[in-house]
């Protein structure tokens, strides 16, 4: 059950991230409200991910990279809001996201796509 909750939280979190990003780019005044909701989903992602931990050693790297993904998402939104360049944060987000999804699928609680 917790795995489904975690996957749902990060899927909704990523969707909210892209919607908030597009709202900031278009200058929509309601983007700030959606940004706060996105931050709530960051917390849900971290909490549900913490509930999935069975062996801290094996999942420590995935947790750290997952937090880097969330930090990169937040930095993209904040830098977009301030009209600063975001290319480095987008690269960090993409690389970290691919790595954390790979780790999530290859660790014991994953789907065994890469073993």
GROMACS .gro file of N, CA, C and O in nm:
model
  460
    1UNK      N    1   0.082  -0.120   0.000
    1UNK     CA    2   0.000   0.000   0.000
    1UNK      C    3   0.086   0.126   0.000
    1UNK      O    4   0.057   0.220  -0.071
    2UNK      N    5   0.191   0.125   0.080
    2UNK     CA    6   0.277   0.242   0.088
    2UNK      C    7   0.349   0.268  -0.044
    2UNK      O    8   0.369   0.383  -0.081
    3UNK      N    9   0.384   0.162  -0.115
    3UNK     CA   10   0.450   0.180  -0.244
    3UNK      C   11   0.358   0.254  -0.341
    3UNK      O   12   0.402   0.345  -0.411
    4UNK      N   13   0.232   0.216  -0.344
    4UNK     CA   14   0.137   0.284  -0.432
    4UNK      C   15   0.118   0.430  -0.392
    4UNK      O   16   0.108   0.517  -0.479
    5UNK      N   17   0.115   0.456  -0.263
    5UNK     CA   18   0.102   0.593  -0.214
    5UNK      C   19   0.224   0.676  -0.254
    5UNK      O   20   0.211   0.791  -0.297
    6UNK      N   21   0.342   0.615  -0.244
    6UNK     CA   22   0.466   0.686  -0.280
    6UNK      C   23   0.468   0.716  -0.430
    6UNK      O   24   0.499   0.829  -0.471
    7UNK      N   25   0.436   0.618  -0.511
    7UNK     CA   26   0.436   0.639  -0.656
    7UNK      C   27   0.332   0.743  -0.695
    7UNK      O   28   0.359   0.832  -0.777
    8UNK      N   29   0.214   0.737  -0.635
    8UNK     CA   30   0.111   0.837  -0.662
    8UNK      C   31   0.158   0.976  -0.622
    8UNK      O   32   0.137   1.073  -0.697
    9UNK      N   33   0.224   0.987  -0.507
    9UNK     CA   34   0.273   1.118  -0.460
    9UNK      C   35   0.375   1.175  -0.556
    9UNK      O   36   0.369   1.294  -0.589
   10UNK      N   37   0.472   1.093  -0.604
   10UNK     CA   38   0.572   1.153  -0.692
   10UNK      C   39   0.519   1.177  -0.833
   10UNK      O   40   0.564   1.271  -0.899
   11UNK      N   41   0.423   1.099  -0.878
   11UNK     CA   42   0.364   1.128  -1.010
   11UNK      C   43   0.287   1.260  -1.004
   11UNK      O   44   0.304   1.347  -1.091
   12UNK      N   45   0.205   1.277  -0.901
   12UNK     CA   46   0.131   1.403  -0.887
   12UNK      C   47   0.227   1.519  -0.864
   12UNK      O   48   0.208   1.628  -0.918
   13UNK      N   49   0.332   1.495  -0.785
   13UNK     CA   50   0.432   1.600  -0.760
   13UNK      C   51   0.500   1.647  -0.887
   13UNK      O   52   0.519   1.767  -0.907
   14UNK      N   53   0.535   1.554  -0.974
   14UNK     CA   54   0.601   1.591  -1.100
   14UNK      C   55   0.503   1.664  -1.192
   14UNK      O   56   0.540   1.762  -1.258
   15UNK      N   57   0.378   1.618  -1.196
   15UNK     CA   58   0.278   1.688  -1.278
   15UNK      C   59   0.258   1.830  -1.227
   15UNK      O   60   0.257   1.927  -1.305
   16UNK      N   61   0.245   1.846  -1.095
   16UNK     CA   62   0.229   1.979  -1.036
   16UNK      C   63   0.351   2.066  -1.064
   16UNK      O   64   0.338   2.186  -1.087
   17UNK      N   65   0.470   2.006  -1.061
   17UNK     CA   66   0.592   2.079  -1.091
   17UNK      C   67   0.587   2.140  -1.230
   17UNK      O   68   0.614   2.259  -1.249
   18UNK      N   69   0.550   2.059  -1.330
   18UNK     CA   70   0.546   2.109  -1.467
   18UNK      C   71   0.434   2.211  -1.488
   18UNK      O   72   0.452   2.309  -1.561
   19UNK      N   73   0.320   2.191  -1.424
   19UNK     CA   74   0.211   2.288  -1.434
   19UNK      C   75   0.252   2.420  -1.370
   19UNK      O   76   0.229   2.528  -1.426
   20UNK      N   77   0.313   2.413  -1.252
   20UNK     CA   78   0.358   2.535  -1.184
   20UNK      C   79   0.464   2.606  -1.266
   20UNK      O   80   0.461   2.729  -1.279
   21UNK      N   81   0.555   2.530  -1.326
   21UNK     CA   82   0.659   2.590  -1.410
   21UNK      C   83   0.596   2.665  -1.527
   21UNK      O   84   0.634   2.780  -1.555
   22UNK      N   85   0.500   2.602  -1.592
   22UNK     CA   86   0.437   2.669  -1.708
   22UNK      C   87   0.357   2.792  -1.664
   22UNK      O   88   0.352   2.891  -1.737
   23UNK      N   89   0.299   2.786  -1.544
   23UNK     CA   90   0.225   2.903  -1.495
   23UNK      C   91   0.321   3.018  -1.463
   23UNK      O   92   0.288   3.134  -1.490
   24UNK      N   93   0.437   2.987  -1.405
   24UNK     CA   94   0.535   3.092  -1.380
   24UNK      C   95   0.586   3.153  -1.511
   24UNK      O   96   0.604   3.273  -1.522
   25UNK      N   97   0.608   3.067  -1.612
   25UNK     CA   98   0.657   3.116  -1.741
   25UNK      C   99   0.555   3.208  -1.808
   25UNK      O  100   0.592   3.304  -1.875
   26UNK      N  101   0.426   3.179  -1.790
   26UNK     CA  102   0.323   3.262  -1.853
   26UNK      C  103   0.285   3.382  -1.768
   26UNK      O  104   0.206   3.466  -1.813
   27UNK      N  105   0.338   3.391  -1.646
   27UNK     CA  106   0.309   3.506  -1.561
   27UNK      C  107   0.175   3.498  -1.489
   27UNK      O  108   0.122   3.600  -1.446
   28UNK      N  109   0.122   3.379  -1.474
   28UNK     CA  110  -0.006   3.360  -1.407
   28UNK      C  111   0.007   3.392  -1.258
   28UNK      O  112   0.094   3.337  -1.191
   29UNK      N  113  -0.076   3.478  -1.202
   29UNK     CA  114  -0.064   3.514  -1.061
   29UNK      C  115  -0.100   3.400  -0.964
   29UNK      O  116  -0.064   3.404  -0.848
   30UNK      N  117  -0.170   3.299  -1.012
   30UNK     CA  118  -0.206   3.186  -0.925
   30UNK      C  119  -0.095   3.082  -0.915
   30UNK      O  120  -0.110   2.981  -0.845
   31UNK      N  121   0.018   3.106  -0.978
   31UNK     CA  122   0.129   3.012  -0.973
   31UNK      C  123   0.183   2.996  -0.831
   31UNK      O  124   0.225   2.887  -0.794
   32UNK      N  125   0.181   3.102  -0.754
   32UNK     CA  126   0.232   3.096  -0.617
   32UNK      C  127   0.151   2.996  -0.533
   32UNK      O  128   0.207   2.919  -0.455
   33UNK      N  129   0.019   2.997  -0.549
   33UNK     CA  130  -0.067   2.904  -0.476
   33UNK      C  131  -0.035   2.760  -0.515
   33UNK      O  132  -0.021   2.672  -0.429
   34UNK      N  133  -0.020   2.736  -0.645
   34UNK     CA  134   0.011   2.602  -0.691
   34UNK      C  135   0.150   2.559  -0.647
   34UNK      O  136   0.173   2.441  -0.619
   35UNK      N  137   0.242   2.654  -0.638
   35UNK     CA  138   0.377   2.625  -0.590
   35UNK      C  139   0.372   2.574  -0.445
   35UNK      O  140   0.444   2.482  -0.408
   36UNK      N  141   0.287   2.633  -0.363
   36UNK     CA  142   0.273   2.587  -0.225
   36UNK      C  143   0.215   2.446  -0.219
   36UNK      O  144   0.257   2.365  -0.136
   37UNK      N  145   0.121   2.415  -0.306
   37UNK     CA  146   0.065   2.280  -0.311
   37UNK      C  147   0.172   2.181  -0.357
   37UNK      O  148   0.182   2.070  -0.305
   38UNK      N  149   0.256   2.222  -0.451
   38UNK     CA  150   0.366   2.138  -0.497
   38UNK      C  151   0.461   2.109  -0.382
   38UNK      O  152   0.510   1.996  -0.367
   39UNK      N  153   0.488   2.210  -0.300
   39UNK     CA  154   0.575   2.189  -0.184
   39UNK      C  155   0.514   2.089  -0.086
   39UNK      O  156   0.585   2.010  -0.024
   40UNK      N  157   0.383   2.091  -0.072
   40UNK     CA  158   0.316   1.993   0.012
   40UNK      C  159   0.341   1.852  -0.042
   40UNK      O  160   0.366   1.758   0.034
   41UNK      N  161   0.336   1.837  -0.172
   41UNK     CA  162   0.362   1.706  -0.231
   41UNK      C  163   0.508   1.666  -0.216
   41UNK      O  164   0.538   1.547  -0.206
   42UNK      N  165   0.601   1.761  -0.213
   42UNK     CA  166   0.740   1.727  -0.183
   42UNK      C  167   0.748   1.659  -0.047
   42UNK      O  168   0.817   1.558  -0.030
   43UNK      N  169   0.677   1.715   0.050
   43UNK     CA  170   0.677   1.655   0.185
   43UNK      C  171   0.613   1.516   0.184
   43UNK      O  172   0.663   1.424   0.250
   44UNK      N  173   0.504   1.500   0.110
   44UNK     CA  174   0.441   1.369   0.100
   44UNK      C  175   0.534   1.267   0.036
   44UNK      O  176   0.539   1.150   0.077
   45UNK      N  177   0.608   1.309  -0.065
   45UNK     CA  178   0.704   1.220  -0.130
   45UNK      C  179   0.810   1.175  -0.031
   45UNK      O  180   0.844   1.057  -0.022
   46UNK      N  181   0.862   1.268   0.046
   46UNK     CA  182   0.966   1.234   0.144
   46UNK      C  183   0.911   1.143   0.253
   46UNK      O  184   0.974   1.043   0.291
   47UNK      N  185   0.791   1.174   0.304
   47UNK     CA  186   0.732   1.091   0.410
   47UNK      C  187   0.700   0.950   0.363
   47UNK      O  188   0.732   0.853   0.431
   48UNK      N  189   0.639   0.937   0.246
   48UNK     CA  190   0.605   0.803   0.197
   48UNK      C  191   0.731   0.726   0.158
   48UNK      O  192   0.737   0.604   0.176
   49UNK      N  193   0.832   0.795   0.109
   49UNK     CA  194   0.959   0.729   0.080
   49UNK      C  195   1.026   0.679   0.206
   49UNK      O  196   1.082   0.569   0.210
   50UNK      N  197   1.017   0.758   0.313
   50UNK     CA  198   1.073   0.714   0.441
   50UNK      C  199   1.002   0.593   0.498
   50UNK      O  200   1.062   0.510   0.564
   51UNK      N  201   0.872   0.583   0.471
   51UNK     CA  202   0.796   0.468   0.519
   51UNK      C  203   0.832   0.340   0.445
   51UNK      O  204   0.806   0.230   0.495
   52UNK      N  205   0.892   0.352   0.328
   52UNK     CA  206   0.928   0.234   0.249
   52UNK      C  207   1.061   0.171   0.288
   52UNK      O  208   1.093   0.062   0.244
   53UNK      N  209   1.138   0.240   0.370
   53UNK     CA  210   1.273   0.195   0.401
   53UNK      C  211   1.268   0.067   0.484
   53UNK      O  212   1.209   0.063   0.591
   54UNK      N  213   1.332  -0.037   0.431
   54UNK     CA  214   1.346  -0.161   0.506
   54UNK      C  215   1.491  -0.182   0.547
   54UNK      O  216   1.519  -0.237   0.651
   55UNK      N  217   1.583  -0.139   0.463
   55UNK     CA  218   1.726  -0.153   0.491
   55UNK      C  219   1.791  -0.020   0.456
   55UNK      O  220   1.805   0.015   0.339
   56UNK      N  221   1.830   0.056   0.559
   56UNK     CA  222   1.881   0.190   0.536
   56UNK      C  223   2.003   0.192   0.446
   56UNK      O  224   2.016   0.278   0.360
   57UNK      N  225   2.093   0.097   0.461
   57UNK     CA  226   2.216   0.096   0.382
   57UNK      C  227   2.190   0.088   0.233
   57UNK      O  228   2.250   0.160   0.154
   58UNK      N  229   2.098   0.002   0.193
   58UNK     CA  230   2.071  -0.016   0.051
   58UNK      C  231   1.995   0.103  -0.009
   58UNK      O  232   2.007   0.133  -0.127
   59UNK      N  233   1.919   0.173   0.073
   59UNK     CA  234   1.835   0.280   0.023
   59UNK      C  235   1.888   0.420   0.051
   59UNK      O  236   1.826   0.518   0.013
   60UNK      N  237   2.003   0.429   0.116
   60UNK     CA  238   2.058   0.560   0.151
   60UNK      C  239   2.090   0.643   0.027
   60UNK      O  240   2.057   0.762   0.022
   61UNK      N  241   2.150   0.582  -0.073
   61UNK     CA  242   2.183   0.654  -0.196
   61UNK      C  243   2.057   0.699  -0.267
   61UNK      O  244   2.048   0.813  -0.313
   62UNK      N  245   1.956   0.612  -0.272
   62UNK     CA  246   1.831   0.648  -0.338
   62UNK      C  247   1.764   0.764  -0.265
   62UNK      O  248   1.710   0.855  -0.328
   63UNK      N  249   1.768   0.763  -0.133
   63UNK     CA  250   1.708   0.873  -0.056
   63UNK      C  251   1.780   1.004  -0.085
   63UNK      O  252   1.715   1.107  -0.105
   64UNK      N  253   1.912   1.001  -0.087
   64UNK     CA  254   1.989   1.123  -0.112
   64UNK      C  255   1.961   1.176  -0.252
   64UNK      O  256   1.938   1.296  -0.271
   65UNK      N  257   1.960   1.088  -0.351
   65UNK     CA  258   1.934   1.131  -0.489
   65UNK      C  259   1.789   1.180  -0.502
   65UNK      O  260   1.762   1.277  -0.573
   66UNK      N  261   1.696   1.117  -0.432
   66UNK     CA  262   1.557   1.163  -0.434
   66UNK      C  263   1.544   1.303  -0.377
   66UNK      O  264   1.470   1.387  -0.430
   67UNK      N  265   1.617   1.332  -0.271
   67UNK     CA  266   1.614   1.466  -0.214
   67UNK      C  267   1.679   1.565  -0.309
   67UNK      O  268   1.634   1.680  -0.320
   68UNK      N  269   1.781   1.522  -0.383
   68UNK     CA  270   1.842   1.609  -0.484
   68UNK      C  271   1.741   1.640  -0.595
   68UNK      O  272   1.734   1.753  -0.644
   69UNK      N  273   1.661   1.542  -0.634
   69UNK     CA  274   1.558   1.564  -0.736
   69UNK      C  275   1.459   1.670  -0.687
   69UNK      O  276   1.425   1.765  -0.760
   70UNK      N  277   1.414   1.656  -0.563
   70UNK     CA  278   1.319   1.753  -0.508
   70UNK      C  279   1.383   1.891  -0.498
   70UNK      O  280   1.320   1.992  -0.531
   71UNK      N  281   1.509   1.897  -0.455
   71UNK     CA  282   1.578   2.026  -0.447
   71UNK      C  283   1.593   2.090  -0.585
   71UNK      O  284   1.575   2.211  -0.600
   72UNK      N  285   1.623   2.009  -0.686
   72UNK     CA  286   1.637   2.063  -0.822
   72UNK      C  287   1.502   2.114  -0.873
   72UNK      O  288   1.496   2.220  -0.939
   73UNK      N  289   1.395   2.042  -0.843
   73UNK     CA  290   1.262   2.088  -0.884
   73UNK      C  291   1.231   2.223  -0.820
   73UNK      O  292   1.183   2.315  -0.888
   74UNK      N  293   1.259   2.234  -0.692
   74UNK     CA  294   1.232   2.360  -0.622
   74UNK      C  295   1.318   2.473  -0.677
   74UNK      O  296   1.271   2.585  -0.694
   75UNK      N  297   1.444   2.445  -0.706
   75UNK     CA  298   1.533   2.549  -0.759
   75UNK      C  299   1.489   2.594  -0.898
   75UNK      O  300   1.500   2.712  -0.932
   76UNK      N  301   1.440   2.501  -0.980
   76UNK     CA  302   1.389   2.540  -1.112
   76UNK      C  303   1.272   2.636  -1.095
   76UNK      O  304   1.264   2.740  -1.162
   77UNK      N  305   1.180   2.603  -1.004
   77UNK     CA  306   1.063   2.689  -0.985
   77UNK      C  307   1.101   2.826  -0.928
   77UNK      O  308   1.052   2.929  -0.975
   78UNK      N  309   1.188   2.827  -0.830
   78UNK     CA  310   1.226   2.954  -0.768
   78UNK      C  311   1.303   3.041  -0.866
   78UNK      O  312   1.278   3.161  -0.878
   79UNK      N  313   1.396   2.980  -0.941
   79UNK     CA  314   1.473   3.058  -1.038
   79UNK      C  315   1.386   3.105  -1.154
   79UNK      O  316   1.408   3.213  -1.208
   80UNK      N  317   1.286   3.026  -1.192
   80UNK     CA  318   1.192   3.069  -1.296
   80UNK      C  319   1.109   3.187  -1.246
   80UNK      O  320   1.088   3.284  -1.319
   81UNK      N  321   1.065   3.179  -1.122
   81UNK     CA  322   0.987   3.288  -1.063
   81UNK      C  323   1.067   3.418  -1.060
   81UNK      O  324   1.015   3.525  -1.086
   82UNK      N  325   1.199   3.407  -1.033
   82UNK     CA  326   1.286   3.525  -1.026
   82UNK      C  327   1.341   3.565  -1.162
   82UNK      O  328   1.424   3.655  -1.171
   83UNK      N  329   1.300   3.493  -1.266
   83UNK     CA  330   1.345   3.519  -1.404
   83UNK      C  331   1.496   3.504  -1.420
   83UNK      O  332   1.561   3.582  -1.489
   84UNK      N  333   1.554   3.403  -1.356
   84UNK     CA  334   1.697   3.372  -1.371
   84UNK      C  335   1.711   3.248  -1.458
   84UNK      O  336   1.615   3.177  -1.484
   85UNK      N  337   1.834   3.221  -1.502
   85UNK     CA  338   1.857   3.105  -1.587
   85UNK      C  339   1.837   2.976  -1.507
   85UNK      O  340   1.876   2.968  -1.390
   86UNK      N  341   1.782   2.877  -1.572
   86UNK     CA  342   1.752   2.751  -1.504
   86UNK      C  343   1.815   2.630  -1.573
   86UNK      O  344   1.788   2.517  -1.532
   87UNK      N  345   1.899   2.650  -1.671
   87UNK     CA  346   1.950   2.536  -1.749
   87UNK      C  347   2.028   2.437  -1.664
   87UNK      O  348   2.013   2.315  -1.680
   88UNK      N  349   2.111   2.485  -1.572
   88UNK     CA  350   2.189   2.393  -1.488
   88UNK      C  351   2.097   2.313  -1.396
   88UNK      O  352   2.120   2.192  -1.374
   89UNK      N  353   1.994   2.376  -1.346
   89UNK     CA  354   1.900   2.305  -1.257
   89UNK      C  355   1.818   2.202  -1.335
   89UNK      O  356   1.786   2.096  -1.283
   90UNK      N  357   1.784   2.233  -1.460
   90UNK     CA  358   1.712   2.136  -1.543
   90UNK      C  359   1.798   2.013  -1.570
   90UNK      O  360   1.749   1.900  -1.568
   91UNK      N  361   1.927   2.036  -1.596
   91UNK     CA  362   2.018   1.923  -1.619
   91UNK      C  363   2.030   1.839  -1.493
   91UNK      O  364   2.023   1.715  -1.498
   92UNK      N  365   2.049   1.904  -1.379
   92UNK     CA  366   2.057   1.831  -1.252
   92UNK      C  367   1.929   1.753  -1.227
   92UNK      O  368   1.933   1.635  -1.188
   93UNK      N  369   1.814   1.815  -1.251
   93UNK     CA  370   1.686   1.748  -1.233
   93UNK      C  371   1.675   1.624  -1.322
   93UNK      O  372   1.637   1.515  -1.275
   94UNK      N  373   1.708   1.637  -1.449
   94UNK     CA  374   1.694   1.526  -1.543
   94UNK      C  375   1.786   1.410  -1.507
   94UNK      O  376   1.744   1.293  -1.503
   95UNK      N  377   1.912   1.440  -1.479
   95UNK     CA  378   2.009   1.335  -1.446
   95UNK      C  379   1.970   1.265  -1.316
   95UNK      O  380   1.969   1.142  -1.307
   96UNK      N  381   1.937   1.343  -1.213
   96UNK     CA  382   1.901   1.284  -1.084
   96UNK      C  383   1.772   1.204  -1.094
   96UNK      O  384   1.759   1.098  -1.032
   97UNK      N  385   1.675   1.252  -1.172
   97UNK     CA  386   1.548   1.180  -1.186
   97UNK      C  387   1.569   1.044  -1.254
   97UNK      O  388   1.517   0.943  -1.208
   98UNK      N  389   1.648   1.042  -1.361
   98UNK     CA  390   1.676   0.915  -1.428
   98UNK      C  391   1.747   0.819  -1.332
   98UNK      O  392   1.712   0.700  -1.324
   99UNK      N  393   1.843   0.871  -1.256
   99UNK     CA  394   1.918   0.786  -1.163
   99UNK      C  395   1.829   0.734  -1.051
   99UNK      O  396   1.836   0.616  -1.015
  100UNK      N  397   1.743   0.817  -0.994
  100UNK     CA  398   1.658   0.772  -0.884
  100UNK      C  399   1.552   0.673  -0.932
  100UNK      O  400   1.519   0.578  -0.861
  101UNK      N  401   1.501   0.690  -1.053
  101UNK     CA  402   1.406   0.592  -1.107
  101UNK      C  403   1.477   0.459  -1.132
  101UNK      O  404   1.424   0.353  -1.100
  102UNK      N  405   1.598   0.465  -1.185
  102UNK     CA  406   1.677   0.342  -1.204
  102UNK      C  407   1.699   0.271  -1.071
  102UNK      O  408   1.678   0.150  -1.060
  103UNK      N  409   1.741   0.346  -0.969
  103UNK     CA  410   1.762   0.286  -0.838
  103UNK      C  411   1.632   0.230  -0.781
  103UNK      O  412   1.631   0.120  -0.723
  104UNK      N  413   1.524   0.302  -0.796
  104UNK     CA  414   1.396   0.256  -0.745
  104UNK      C  415   1.350   0.127  -0.809
  104UNK      O  416   1.289   0.042  -0.743
  105UNK      N  417   1.379   0.111  -0.936
  105UNK     CA  418   1.338  -0.011  -1.005
  105UNK      C  419   1.435  -0.127  -0.985
  105UNK      O  420   1.396  -0.243  -1.001
  106UNK      N  421   1.559  -0.099  -0.949
  106UNK     CA  422   1.657  -0.206  -0.936
  106UNK      C  423   1.678  -0.254  -0.793
  106UNK      O  424   1.733  -0.361  -0.772
  107UNK      N  425   1.636  -0.177  -0.693
  107UNK     CA  426   1.649  -0.220  -0.554
  107UNK      C  427   1.545  -0.328  -0.523
  107UNK      O  428   1.451  -0.347  -0.599
  108UNK      N  429   1.561  -0.398  -0.411
  108UNK     CA  430   1.472  -0.513  -0.382
  108UNK      C  431   1.323  -0.486  -0.386
  108UNK      O  432   1.245  -0.574  -0.421
  109UNK      N  433   1.277  -0.367  -0.352
  109UNK     CA  434   1.133  -0.340  -0.357
  109UNK      C  435   1.087  -0.293  -0.495
  109UNK      O  436   0.971  -0.260  -0.514
  110UNK      N  437   1.178  -0.291  -0.593
  110UNK     CA  438   1.144  -0.244  -0.727
  110UNK      C  439   1.075  -0.350  -0.810
  110UNK      O  440   1.031  -0.454  -0.761
  111UNK      N  441   1.068  -0.324  -0.940
  111UNK     CA  442   0.999  -0.413  -1.032
  111UNK      C  443   1.091  -0.513  -1.102
  111UNK      O  444   1.047  -0.588  -1.186
  112UNK      N  445   1.220  -0.510  -1.070
  112UNK     CA  446   1.319  -0.600  -1.127
  112UNK      C  447   1.330  -0.588  -1.279
  112UNK      O  448   1.345  -0.686  -1.351
  113UNK      N  449   1.321  -0.469  -1.331
  113UNK     CA  450   1.337  -0.448  -1.474
  113UNK      C  451   1.484  -0.453  -1.515
  113UNK      O  452   1.514  -0.481  -1.630
  114UNK      N  453   1.574  -0.425  -1.424
  114UNK     CA  454   1.715  -0.412  -1.458
  114UNK      C  455   1.802  -0.524  -1.397
  114UNK      O  456   1.921  -0.509  -1.386
  115UNK      N  457   1.745  -0.635  -1.358
  115UNK     CA  458   1.824  -0.745  -1.299
  115UNK      C  459   1.815  -0.867  -1.384
  115UNK      O  460   1.730  -0.895  -1.455
   0.00000   0.00000   0.00000
